[in-house]
Short mmCIF file of C-alpha atoms in Angstrom, two decimals:
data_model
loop_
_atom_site.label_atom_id
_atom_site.label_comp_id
_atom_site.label_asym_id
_atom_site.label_seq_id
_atom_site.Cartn_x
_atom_site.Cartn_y
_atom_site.Cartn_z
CA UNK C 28 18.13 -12.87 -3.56
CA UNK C 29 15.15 -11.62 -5.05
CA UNK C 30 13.56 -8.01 -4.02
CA UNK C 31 12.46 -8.26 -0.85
CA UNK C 32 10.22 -5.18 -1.20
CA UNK C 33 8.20 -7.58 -3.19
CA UNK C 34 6.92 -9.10 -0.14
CA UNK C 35 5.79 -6.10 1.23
CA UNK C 36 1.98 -3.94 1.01
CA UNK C 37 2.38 -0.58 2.27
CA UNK C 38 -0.31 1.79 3.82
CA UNK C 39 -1.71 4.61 0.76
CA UNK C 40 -3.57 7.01 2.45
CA UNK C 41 -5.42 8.56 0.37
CA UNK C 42 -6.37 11.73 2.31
CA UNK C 43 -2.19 12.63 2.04
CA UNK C 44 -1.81 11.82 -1.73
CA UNK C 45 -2.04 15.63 -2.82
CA UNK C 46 0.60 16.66 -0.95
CA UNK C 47 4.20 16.42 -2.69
CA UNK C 48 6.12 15.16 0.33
CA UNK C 49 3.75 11.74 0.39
CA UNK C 50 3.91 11.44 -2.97
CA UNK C 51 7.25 11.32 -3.67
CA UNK C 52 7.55 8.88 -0.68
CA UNK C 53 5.30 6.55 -2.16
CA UNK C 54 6.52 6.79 -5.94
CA UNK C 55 10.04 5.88 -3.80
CA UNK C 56 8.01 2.88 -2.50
CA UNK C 57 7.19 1.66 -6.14
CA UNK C 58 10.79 2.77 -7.53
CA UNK C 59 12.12 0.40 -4.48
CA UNK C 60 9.72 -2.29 -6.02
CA UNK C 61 7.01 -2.24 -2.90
CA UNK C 62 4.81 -5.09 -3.65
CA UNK C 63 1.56 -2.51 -3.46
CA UNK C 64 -0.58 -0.70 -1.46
CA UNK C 65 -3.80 -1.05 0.68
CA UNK C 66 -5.63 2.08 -0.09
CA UNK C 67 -7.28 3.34 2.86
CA UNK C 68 -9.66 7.12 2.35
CA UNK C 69 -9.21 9.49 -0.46
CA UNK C 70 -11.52 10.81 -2.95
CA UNK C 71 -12.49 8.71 -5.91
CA UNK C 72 -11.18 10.05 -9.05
CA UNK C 73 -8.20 11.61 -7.02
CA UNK C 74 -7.22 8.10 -6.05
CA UNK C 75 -8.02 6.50 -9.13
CA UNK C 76 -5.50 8.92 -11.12
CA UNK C 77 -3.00 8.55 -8.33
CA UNK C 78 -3.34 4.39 -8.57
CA UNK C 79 -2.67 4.65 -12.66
CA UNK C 80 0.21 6.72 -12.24
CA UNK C 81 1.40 4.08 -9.64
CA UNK C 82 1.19 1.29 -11.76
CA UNK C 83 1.90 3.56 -15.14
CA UNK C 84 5.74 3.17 -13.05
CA UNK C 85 5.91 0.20 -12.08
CA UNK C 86 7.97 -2.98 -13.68
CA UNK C 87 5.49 -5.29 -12.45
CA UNK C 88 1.79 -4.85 -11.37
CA UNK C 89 1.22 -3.58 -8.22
CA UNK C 90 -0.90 -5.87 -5.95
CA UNK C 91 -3.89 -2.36 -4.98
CA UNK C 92 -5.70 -4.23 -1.89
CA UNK C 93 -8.70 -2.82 0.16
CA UNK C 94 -11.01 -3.20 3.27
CA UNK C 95 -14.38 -3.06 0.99
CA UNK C 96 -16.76 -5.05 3.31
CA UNK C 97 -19.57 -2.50 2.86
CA UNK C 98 -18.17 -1.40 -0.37
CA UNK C 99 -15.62 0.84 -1.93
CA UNK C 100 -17.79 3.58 -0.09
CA UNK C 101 -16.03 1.90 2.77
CA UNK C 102 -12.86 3.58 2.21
CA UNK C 103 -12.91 6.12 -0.73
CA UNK C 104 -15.59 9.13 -0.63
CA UNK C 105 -17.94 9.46 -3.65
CA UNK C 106 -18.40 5.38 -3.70
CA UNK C 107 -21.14 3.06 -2.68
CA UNK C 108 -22.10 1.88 0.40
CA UNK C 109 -23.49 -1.70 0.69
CA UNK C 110 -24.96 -3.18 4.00
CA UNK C 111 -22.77 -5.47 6.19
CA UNK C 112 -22.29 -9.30 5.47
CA UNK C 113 -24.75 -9.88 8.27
CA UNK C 114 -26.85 -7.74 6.63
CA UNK C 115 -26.42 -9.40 3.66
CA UNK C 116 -27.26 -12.70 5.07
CA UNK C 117 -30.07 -11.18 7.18
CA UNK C 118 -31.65 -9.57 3.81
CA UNK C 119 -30.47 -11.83 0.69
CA UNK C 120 -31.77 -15.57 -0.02
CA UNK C 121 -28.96 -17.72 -2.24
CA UNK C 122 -32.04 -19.17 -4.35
CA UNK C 123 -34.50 -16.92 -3.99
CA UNK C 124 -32.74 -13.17 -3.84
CA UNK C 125 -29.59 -14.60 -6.10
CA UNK C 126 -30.23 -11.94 -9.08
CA UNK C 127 -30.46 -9.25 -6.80
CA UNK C 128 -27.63 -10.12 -4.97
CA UNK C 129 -25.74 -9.93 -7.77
CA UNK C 130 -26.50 -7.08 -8.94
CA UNK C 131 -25.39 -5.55 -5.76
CA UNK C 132 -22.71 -7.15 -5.83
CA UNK C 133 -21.38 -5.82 -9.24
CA UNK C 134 -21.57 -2.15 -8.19
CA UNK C 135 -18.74 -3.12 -5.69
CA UNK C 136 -16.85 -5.19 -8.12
CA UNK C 137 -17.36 -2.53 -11.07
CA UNK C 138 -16.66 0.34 -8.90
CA UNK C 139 -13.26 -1.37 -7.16
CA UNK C 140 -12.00 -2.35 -10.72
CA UNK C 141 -12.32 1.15 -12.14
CA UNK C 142 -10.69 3.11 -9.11
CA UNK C 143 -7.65 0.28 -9.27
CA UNK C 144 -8.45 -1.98 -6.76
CA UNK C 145 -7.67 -5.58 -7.91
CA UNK C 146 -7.25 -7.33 -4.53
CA UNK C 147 -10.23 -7.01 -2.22
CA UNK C 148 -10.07 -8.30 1.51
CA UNK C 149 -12.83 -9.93 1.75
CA UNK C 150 -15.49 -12.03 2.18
CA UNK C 151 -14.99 -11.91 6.53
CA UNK C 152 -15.40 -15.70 6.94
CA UNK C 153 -15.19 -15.70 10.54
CA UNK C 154 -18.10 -17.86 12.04
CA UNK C 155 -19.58 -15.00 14.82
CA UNK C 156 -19.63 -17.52 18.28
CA UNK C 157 -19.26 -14.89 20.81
CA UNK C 158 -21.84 -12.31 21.10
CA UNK C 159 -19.53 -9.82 22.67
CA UNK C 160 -16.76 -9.97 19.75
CA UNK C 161 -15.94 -6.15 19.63
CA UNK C 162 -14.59 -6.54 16.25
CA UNK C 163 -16.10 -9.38 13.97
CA UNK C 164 -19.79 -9.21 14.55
CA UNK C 165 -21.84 -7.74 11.86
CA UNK C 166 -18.66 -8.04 9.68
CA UNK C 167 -19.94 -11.73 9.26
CA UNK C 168 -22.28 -13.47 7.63
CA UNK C 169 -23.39 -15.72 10.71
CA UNK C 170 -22.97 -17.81 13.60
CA UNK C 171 -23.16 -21.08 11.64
CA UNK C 172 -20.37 -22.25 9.76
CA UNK C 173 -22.54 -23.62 7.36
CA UNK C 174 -24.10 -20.41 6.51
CA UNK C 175 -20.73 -18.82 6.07
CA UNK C 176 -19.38 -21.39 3.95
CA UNK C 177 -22.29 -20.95 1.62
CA UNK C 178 -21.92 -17.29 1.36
CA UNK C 179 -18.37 -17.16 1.27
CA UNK C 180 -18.34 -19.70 -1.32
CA UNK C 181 -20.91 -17.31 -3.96
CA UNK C 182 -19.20 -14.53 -2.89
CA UNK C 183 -15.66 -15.77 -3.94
CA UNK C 184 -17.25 -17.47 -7.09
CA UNK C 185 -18.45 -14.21 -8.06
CA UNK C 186 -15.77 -11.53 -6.93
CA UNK C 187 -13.44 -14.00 -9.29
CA UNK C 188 -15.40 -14.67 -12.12
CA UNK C 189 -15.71 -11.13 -12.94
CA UNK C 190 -12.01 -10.26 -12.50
CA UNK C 191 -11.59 -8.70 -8.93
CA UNK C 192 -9.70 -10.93 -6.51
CA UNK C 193 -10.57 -11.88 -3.13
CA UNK C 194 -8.90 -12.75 0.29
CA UNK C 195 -10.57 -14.53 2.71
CA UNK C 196 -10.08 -13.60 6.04
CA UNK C 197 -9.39 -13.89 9.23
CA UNK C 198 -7.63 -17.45 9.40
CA UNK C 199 -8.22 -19.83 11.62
CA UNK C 200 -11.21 -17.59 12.47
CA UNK C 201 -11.62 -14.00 15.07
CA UNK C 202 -15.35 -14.98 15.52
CA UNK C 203 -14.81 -16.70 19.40
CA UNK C 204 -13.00 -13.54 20.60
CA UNK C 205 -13.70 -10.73 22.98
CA UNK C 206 -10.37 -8.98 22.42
CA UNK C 207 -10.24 -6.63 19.19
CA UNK C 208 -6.58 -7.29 17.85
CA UNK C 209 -6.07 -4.34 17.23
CA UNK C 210 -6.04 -3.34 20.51
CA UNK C 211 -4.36 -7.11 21.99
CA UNK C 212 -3.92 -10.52 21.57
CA UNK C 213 -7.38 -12.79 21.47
CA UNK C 214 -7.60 -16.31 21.99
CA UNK C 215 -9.63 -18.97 20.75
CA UNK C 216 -10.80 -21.71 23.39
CA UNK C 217 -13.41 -22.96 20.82
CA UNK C 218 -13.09 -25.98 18.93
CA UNK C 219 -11.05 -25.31 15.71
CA UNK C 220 -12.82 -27.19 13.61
CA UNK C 221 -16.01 -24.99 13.57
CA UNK C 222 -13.93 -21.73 12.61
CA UNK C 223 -11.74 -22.98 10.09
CA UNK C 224 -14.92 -24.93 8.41
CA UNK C 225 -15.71 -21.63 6.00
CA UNK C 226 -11.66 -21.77 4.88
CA UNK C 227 -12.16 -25.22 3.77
CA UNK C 228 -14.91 -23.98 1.28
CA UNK C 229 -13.05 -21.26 1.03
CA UNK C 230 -9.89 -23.17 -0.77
CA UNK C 231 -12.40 -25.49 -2.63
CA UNK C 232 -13.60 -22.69 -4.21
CA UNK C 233 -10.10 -21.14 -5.41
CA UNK C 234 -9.77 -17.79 -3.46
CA UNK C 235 -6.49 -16.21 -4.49
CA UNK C 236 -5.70 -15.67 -1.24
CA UNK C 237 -6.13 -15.95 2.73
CA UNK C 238 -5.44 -13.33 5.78
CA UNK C 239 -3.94 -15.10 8.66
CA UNK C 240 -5.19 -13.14 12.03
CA UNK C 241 -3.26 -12.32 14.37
CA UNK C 242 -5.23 -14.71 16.93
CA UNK C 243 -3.96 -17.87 19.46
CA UNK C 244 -5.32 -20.61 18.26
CA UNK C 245 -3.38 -24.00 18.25
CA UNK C 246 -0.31 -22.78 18.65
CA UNK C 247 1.27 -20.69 21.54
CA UNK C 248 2.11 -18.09 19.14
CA UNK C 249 -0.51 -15.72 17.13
CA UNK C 250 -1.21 -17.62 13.64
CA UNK C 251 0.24 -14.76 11.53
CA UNK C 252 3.71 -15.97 12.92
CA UNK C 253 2.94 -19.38 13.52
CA UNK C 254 4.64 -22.05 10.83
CA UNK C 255 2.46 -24.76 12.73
CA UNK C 256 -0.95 -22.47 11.68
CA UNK C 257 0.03 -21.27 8.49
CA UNK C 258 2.94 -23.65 6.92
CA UNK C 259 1.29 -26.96 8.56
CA UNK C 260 -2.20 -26.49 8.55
CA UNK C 261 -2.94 -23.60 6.51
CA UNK C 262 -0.82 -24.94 3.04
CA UNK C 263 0.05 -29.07 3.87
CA UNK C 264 -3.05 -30.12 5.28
CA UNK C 265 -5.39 -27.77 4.15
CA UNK C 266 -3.97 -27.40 0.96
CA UNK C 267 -4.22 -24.10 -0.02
CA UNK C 268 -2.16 -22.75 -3.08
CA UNK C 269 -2.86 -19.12 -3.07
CA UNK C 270 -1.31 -16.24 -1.46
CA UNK C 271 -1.05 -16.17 2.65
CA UNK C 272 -1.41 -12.45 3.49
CA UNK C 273 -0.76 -11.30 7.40
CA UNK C 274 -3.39 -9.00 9.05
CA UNK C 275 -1.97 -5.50 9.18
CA UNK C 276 1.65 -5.85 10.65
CA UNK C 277 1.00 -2.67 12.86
CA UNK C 278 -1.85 -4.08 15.34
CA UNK C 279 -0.87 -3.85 18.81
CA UNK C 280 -1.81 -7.72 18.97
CA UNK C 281 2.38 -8.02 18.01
CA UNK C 282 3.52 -5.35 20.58
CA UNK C 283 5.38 -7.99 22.38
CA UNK C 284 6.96 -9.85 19.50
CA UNK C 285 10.58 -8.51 18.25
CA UNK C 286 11.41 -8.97 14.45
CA UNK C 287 7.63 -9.91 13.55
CA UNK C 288 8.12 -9.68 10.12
CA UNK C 289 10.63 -12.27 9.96
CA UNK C 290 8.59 -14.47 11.94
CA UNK C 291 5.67 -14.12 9.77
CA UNK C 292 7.97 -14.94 6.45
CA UNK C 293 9.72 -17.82 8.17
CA UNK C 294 6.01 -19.28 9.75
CA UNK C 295 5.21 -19.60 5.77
CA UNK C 296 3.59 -15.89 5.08
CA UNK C 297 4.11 -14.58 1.60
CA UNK C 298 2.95 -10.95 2.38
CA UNK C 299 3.30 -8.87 5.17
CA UNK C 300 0.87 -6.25 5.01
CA UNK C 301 0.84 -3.02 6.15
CA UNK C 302 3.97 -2.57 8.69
CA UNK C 303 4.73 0.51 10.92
CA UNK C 304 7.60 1.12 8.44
CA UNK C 305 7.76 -0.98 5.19
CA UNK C 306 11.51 0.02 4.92
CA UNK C 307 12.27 -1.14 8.32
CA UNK C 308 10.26 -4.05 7.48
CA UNK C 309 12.28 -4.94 4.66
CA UNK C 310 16.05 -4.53 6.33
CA UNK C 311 14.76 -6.46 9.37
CA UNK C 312 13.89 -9.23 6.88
CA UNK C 313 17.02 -8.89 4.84
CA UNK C 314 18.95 -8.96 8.15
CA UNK C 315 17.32 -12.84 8.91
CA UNK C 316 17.73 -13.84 5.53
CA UNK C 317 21.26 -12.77 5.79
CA UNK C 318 21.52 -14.67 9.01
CA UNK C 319 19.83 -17.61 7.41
CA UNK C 320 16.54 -17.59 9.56
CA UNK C 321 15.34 -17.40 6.31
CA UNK C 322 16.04 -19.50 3.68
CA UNK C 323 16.05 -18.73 -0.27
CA UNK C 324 12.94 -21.56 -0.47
CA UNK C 325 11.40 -19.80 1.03
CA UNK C 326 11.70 -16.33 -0.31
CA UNK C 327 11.37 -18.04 -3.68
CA UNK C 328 7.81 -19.40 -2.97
CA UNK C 329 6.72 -16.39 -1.29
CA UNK C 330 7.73 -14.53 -5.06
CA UNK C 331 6.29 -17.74 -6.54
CA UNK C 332 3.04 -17.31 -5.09
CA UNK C 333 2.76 -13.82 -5.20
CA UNK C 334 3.52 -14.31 -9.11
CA UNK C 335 0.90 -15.72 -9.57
CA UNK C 336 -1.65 -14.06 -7.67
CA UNK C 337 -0.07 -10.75 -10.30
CA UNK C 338 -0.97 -13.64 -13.23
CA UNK C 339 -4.11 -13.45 -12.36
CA UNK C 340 -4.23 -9.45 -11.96
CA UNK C 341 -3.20 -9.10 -15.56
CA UNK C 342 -6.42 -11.15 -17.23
CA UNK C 343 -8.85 -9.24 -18.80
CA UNK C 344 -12.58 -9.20 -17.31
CA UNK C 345 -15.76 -7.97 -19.17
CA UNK C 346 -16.93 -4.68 -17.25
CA UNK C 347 -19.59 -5.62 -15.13
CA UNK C 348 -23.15 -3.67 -15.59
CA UNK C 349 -23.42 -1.12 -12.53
CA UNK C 350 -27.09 -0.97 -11.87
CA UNK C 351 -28.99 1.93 -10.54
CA UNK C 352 -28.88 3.50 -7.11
CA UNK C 353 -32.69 2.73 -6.21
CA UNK C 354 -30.81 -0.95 -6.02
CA UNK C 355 -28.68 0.12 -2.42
CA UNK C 356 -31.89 1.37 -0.67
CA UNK C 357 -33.81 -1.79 -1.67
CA UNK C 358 -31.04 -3.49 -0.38
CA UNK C 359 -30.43 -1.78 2.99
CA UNK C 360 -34.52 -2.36 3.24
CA UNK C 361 -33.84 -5.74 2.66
CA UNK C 362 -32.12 -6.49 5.84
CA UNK C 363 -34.65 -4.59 8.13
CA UNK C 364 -35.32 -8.14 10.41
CA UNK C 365 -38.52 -8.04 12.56
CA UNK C 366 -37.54 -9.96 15.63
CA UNK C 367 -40.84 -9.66 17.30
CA UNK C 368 -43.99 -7.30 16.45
CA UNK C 369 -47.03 -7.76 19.12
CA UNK C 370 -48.11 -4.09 18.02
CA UNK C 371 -50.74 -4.85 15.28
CA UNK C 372 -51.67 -0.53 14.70
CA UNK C 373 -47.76 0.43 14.39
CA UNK C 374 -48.84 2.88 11.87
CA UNK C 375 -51.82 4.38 13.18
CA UNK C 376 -49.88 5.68 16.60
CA UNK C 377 -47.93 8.63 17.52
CA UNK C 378 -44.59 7.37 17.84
CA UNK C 379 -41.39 9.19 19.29
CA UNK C 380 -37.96 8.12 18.91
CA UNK C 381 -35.20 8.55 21.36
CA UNK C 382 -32.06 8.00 19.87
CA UNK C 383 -28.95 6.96 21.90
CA UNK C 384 -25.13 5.52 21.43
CA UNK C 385 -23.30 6.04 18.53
CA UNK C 386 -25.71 8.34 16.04
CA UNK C 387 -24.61 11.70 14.44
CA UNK C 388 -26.88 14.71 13.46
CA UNK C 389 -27.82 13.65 9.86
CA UNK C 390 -29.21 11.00 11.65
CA UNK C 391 -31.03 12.92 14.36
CA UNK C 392 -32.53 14.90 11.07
CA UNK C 393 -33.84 11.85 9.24
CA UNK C 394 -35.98 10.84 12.59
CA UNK C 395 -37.02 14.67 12.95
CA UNK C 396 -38.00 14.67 9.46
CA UNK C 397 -39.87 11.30 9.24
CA UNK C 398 -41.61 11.88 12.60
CA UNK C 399 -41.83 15.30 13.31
CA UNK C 400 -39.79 15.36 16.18
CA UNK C 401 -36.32 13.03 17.72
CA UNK C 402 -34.43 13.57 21.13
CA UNK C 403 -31.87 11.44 22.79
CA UNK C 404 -32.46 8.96 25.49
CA UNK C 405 -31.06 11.24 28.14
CA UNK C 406 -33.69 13.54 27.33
CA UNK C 407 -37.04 10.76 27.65
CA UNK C 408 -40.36 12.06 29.21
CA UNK C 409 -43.11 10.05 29.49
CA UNK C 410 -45.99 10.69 27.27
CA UNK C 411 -48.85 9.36 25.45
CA UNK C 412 -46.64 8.79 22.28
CA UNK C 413 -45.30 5.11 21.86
CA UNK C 414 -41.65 5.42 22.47
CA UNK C 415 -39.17 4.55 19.81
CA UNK C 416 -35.44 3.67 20.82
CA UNK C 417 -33.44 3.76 18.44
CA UNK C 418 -29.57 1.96 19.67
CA UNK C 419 -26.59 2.77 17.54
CA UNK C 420 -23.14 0.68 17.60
CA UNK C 421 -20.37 0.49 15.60
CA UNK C 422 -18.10 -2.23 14.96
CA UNK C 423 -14.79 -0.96 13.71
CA UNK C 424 -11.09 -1.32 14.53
CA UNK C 425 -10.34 -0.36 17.78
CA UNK C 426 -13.79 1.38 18.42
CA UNK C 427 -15.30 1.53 21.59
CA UNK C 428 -18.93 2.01 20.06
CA UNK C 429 -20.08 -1.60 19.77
CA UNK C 430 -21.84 -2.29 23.24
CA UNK C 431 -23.93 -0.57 25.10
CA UNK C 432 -23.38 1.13 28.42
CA UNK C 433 -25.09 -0.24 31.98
CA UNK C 434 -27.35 3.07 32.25
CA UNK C 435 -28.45 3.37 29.06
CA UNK C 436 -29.71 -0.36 29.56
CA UNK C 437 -30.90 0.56 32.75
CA UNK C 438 -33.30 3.36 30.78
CA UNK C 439 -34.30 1.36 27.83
CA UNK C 440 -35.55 -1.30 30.62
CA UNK C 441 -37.72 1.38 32.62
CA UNK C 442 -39.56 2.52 29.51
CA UNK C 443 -40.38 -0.80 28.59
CA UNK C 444 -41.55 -1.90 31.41
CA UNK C 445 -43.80 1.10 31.72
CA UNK C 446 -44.81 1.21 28.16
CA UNK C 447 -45.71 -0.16 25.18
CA UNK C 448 -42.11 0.40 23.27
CA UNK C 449 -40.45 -0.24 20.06
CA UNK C 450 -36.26 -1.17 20.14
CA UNK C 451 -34.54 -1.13 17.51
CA UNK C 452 -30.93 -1.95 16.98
CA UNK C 453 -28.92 0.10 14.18
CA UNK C 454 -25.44 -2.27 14.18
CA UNK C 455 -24.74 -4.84 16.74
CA UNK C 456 -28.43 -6.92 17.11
CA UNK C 457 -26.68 -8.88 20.74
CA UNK C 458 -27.22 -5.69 22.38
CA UNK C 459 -31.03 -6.37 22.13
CA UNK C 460 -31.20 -9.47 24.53
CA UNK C 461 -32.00 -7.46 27.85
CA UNK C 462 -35.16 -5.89 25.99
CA UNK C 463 -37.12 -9.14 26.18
CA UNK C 464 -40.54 -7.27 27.30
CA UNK C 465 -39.87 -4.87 24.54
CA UNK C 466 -43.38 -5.20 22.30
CA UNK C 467 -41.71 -4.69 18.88
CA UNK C 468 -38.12 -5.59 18.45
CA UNK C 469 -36.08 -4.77 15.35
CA UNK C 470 -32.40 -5.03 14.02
CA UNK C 471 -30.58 -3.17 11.27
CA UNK C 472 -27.05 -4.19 11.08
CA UNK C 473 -25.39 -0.88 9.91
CA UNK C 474 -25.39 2.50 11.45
CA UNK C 475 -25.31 5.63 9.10
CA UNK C 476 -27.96 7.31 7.77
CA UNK C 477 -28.77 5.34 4.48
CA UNK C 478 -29.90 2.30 7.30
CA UNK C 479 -31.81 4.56 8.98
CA UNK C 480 -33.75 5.94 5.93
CA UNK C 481 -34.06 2.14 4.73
CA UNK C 482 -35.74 1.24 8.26
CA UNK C 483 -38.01 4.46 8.38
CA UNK C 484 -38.97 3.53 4.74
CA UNK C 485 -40.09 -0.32 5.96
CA UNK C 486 -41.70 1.16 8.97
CA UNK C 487 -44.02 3.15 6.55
CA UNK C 488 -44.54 0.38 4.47
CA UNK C 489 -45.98 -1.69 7.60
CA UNK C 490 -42.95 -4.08 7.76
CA UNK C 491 -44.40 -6.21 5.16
CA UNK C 492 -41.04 -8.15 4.18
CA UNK C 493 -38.47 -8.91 6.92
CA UNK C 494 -34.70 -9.83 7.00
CA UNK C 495 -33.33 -13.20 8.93
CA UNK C 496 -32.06 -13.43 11.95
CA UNK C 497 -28.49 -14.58 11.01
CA UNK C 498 -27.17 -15.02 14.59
CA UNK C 499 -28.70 -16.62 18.33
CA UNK C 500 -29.51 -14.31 20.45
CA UNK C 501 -29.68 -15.25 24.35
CA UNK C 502 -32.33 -13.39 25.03
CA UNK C 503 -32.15 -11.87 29.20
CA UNK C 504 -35.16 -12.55 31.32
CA UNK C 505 -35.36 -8.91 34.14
#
């Protein structure tokens, strides 16, 4: 029986690593031959020693995975921040913007290969249908399948080219979903076919590996433990190779499912990432392997495939050039989408803003300090100033941030109906659709204060280049 640790990625925080109890526990993890880690916070050169010393033990390379959507800046302080794939796709042009696009994308690769990250999870290739997904949204690229098959496709092309793997995620697709998994168990009623479209292109294009979800699709259990969605579909009729990685094995979507981790392993999963307990993990699996639920097949293909994905972790990759930082505000600029504009002297009025949802005080200060003066929605007067709302969301795992609420729709609506008013969406752009009457709506798909300066910057320049809209919105008629 081969290690079964092998078949295991633990949680590093990287916020605990300087203190010695952690640290011995996960040196123990690598001495017990974990299969790696996905890094999650930490400081850059902090976790960058901690990863070499990792791998300076172990016998074989440790598989160092990451959430890097937005960048390494994502998850480790002291990194870059890129915008969010919708931003991405709002902003970047595959003929036209390709160069730049590149470009941006090598700060993330170069920055993720020198801190030790050599499995990145990503590209997000779920196809956005539902407008109230709490948990997808900006995180894709689009509402059209095509659109994310295109992107997905450059973006694997190029993550693997230049040495940094990739794992496309979340299969068959989270984009038709209002529940966040993390918090429960979605469903998809939409038709497969449209969801799983991006995975197709996805496998054409040689990712090294896929994240199965832990959705209902066609199967009455979630895919991540489903041998009809991942051993059926996923590697016989789809085809796929690679490495099939579960979501994170600690999402309350499995809350009702004993011995998980065996069912993921037996439904055809080579790595179960990021249990409650990656010892527990490992004796509940050795336990059904023992009691021949699972078979040595298929713990030998599981190592098999997970060999190879550590093949590939071992080639040698020029270093990519990391270009300058001027490049992340022109891209955050970039994605600045003019939805409608029926205010031809924007720049010639007194404007106020009136800021409201999920903002923080550096952002309150970049308002004050652009226009003199900022307040939150709560505090509106009416004046002779055109009002500026400002709307901040955030779409992140089990947030509650990404809609928002009744009254604070119920006062964007009464100043624009009195007034000539600019909205403007910092995050989720479906939470614009009840400000039809609005005179000037805008989107920006991320929240934090480098969007914010990126939009003020646009605004002075008169808005003369806009983003894409990369998703429908229904727009409310009140």
């Amino acid at each position: 029986m081969n290690n079964l640790m092998n078949l295991i990625i633990a949680r590093l925080d990287g916020e605990k690593i300087n203190y010695l109890r952690y640290r011995h526990y996960i040196e123990k993890l690598v001495k017990d031959g974990i299969g790696g880690f996905v890094v999650f916070g930490g400081d850059y050169e902090e976790i960058k020693n901690f990863i070499q010393h990792l791998q300076s033990m172990a016998l074989e390379p440790l598989i160092i995975a990451s959430d890097i959507e937005r960048g390494v800046g994502q998850q480790i302080k002291n990194a870059t921040l890129i915008p969010s794939q919708m931003g991405i796709r709002a902003g970047f042009d595959l003929k036209k913007d390709m160069a730049e696009l590149k470009a941006l994308y090598s700060i993330v690769i170069k920055e993720a290969l020198d801190v030790g990250i050599n499995l990145a999870l990503v590209p997000v290739l779920d196809v956005n249908t539902e407008p109230e997904n709490p948990i997808i949204c900006t995180r894709a690229f689009s509402d059209n399948p095509e659109v994310v098959s295109q992107y997905g496709r450059f973006f694997i092309k190029f993550f693997e080219s230049h040495g940094l793997l990739t794992c496309a995620k979340h299969f068959p697709g989270h984009g038709a979903t209002r529940i966040d998994s993390h918090l429960g168990l979605p469903h998809i009623a939409d038709n497969i076919e449209t969801h799983i479209k991006p995975f197709k292109e996805a496998i054409k294009s040689r990712v090294s590996s896929i994240m199965v979800g832990h959705i209902v699709a066609s199967d009455i259990k979630p895919a991540s433990l489903s041998e009809k969605t991942i051993n059926e579909l996923l590697k016989q009729k789809l085809g796929f190779k690679g490495t099939v990685v579960t979501d994170a094995m600690n999402m309350k979507a499995l809350m009702e499912y004993e011995n998980p981790h065996t069912l993921a392993i037996m439904a055809g999963a080579d790595i179960v990432l990021h249990p409650e307990n990656p010892y527990n993990a490992m004796e509940e699996i050795k336990t059904a392997y023992k009691q021949g639920l699972i078979t040595d097949i298929r713990i030998k293909e599981a190592c098999r495939r997970i060999s190879k994905l550590r093949e590939k972790i071992k080639r040698k990759f020029p270093i990519v050039k990391q270009e300058n930082v001027s490049l992340i505000h022109r891209a955050f600029k970039k994605t600045v989408t003019v939805i409608k504009n029926e205010i031809d002297d924007l720049n010639s009025r007194q404007i106020v803003p009136y800021l409201t949802g999920a903002y923080n005080e550096e952002i309150k200060k970049a308002f004050q300090n652009y226009f003199g003066s900022a307040y939150d929605l709560k505090e509106y007067k009416p004046s002779n100033a055109m009002p500026l709302i400002a709307a901040f969301t955030n779409i992140k795992a089990a947030g509650k941030e990404y809609l928002l609420s009744e009254n604070q729709k119920t006062i964007i609506r009464k100043i624009i109906s009195n007034n000539k008013a600019i909205v403007v969406s910092f995050g989720n752009p479906y939470v614009l659709s009840p400000f039809k009457k609005a005179k000037a709506i805008l989107t920006v798909y991320d929240s934090h204060e480098i969007a914010v300066l990126a939009f003020l910057d646009a605004l002075n320049e008169g808005f003369k280049k806009t983003g894409k809209l990369p998703v429908k919105i229904e727009w409310i008629d009140e």
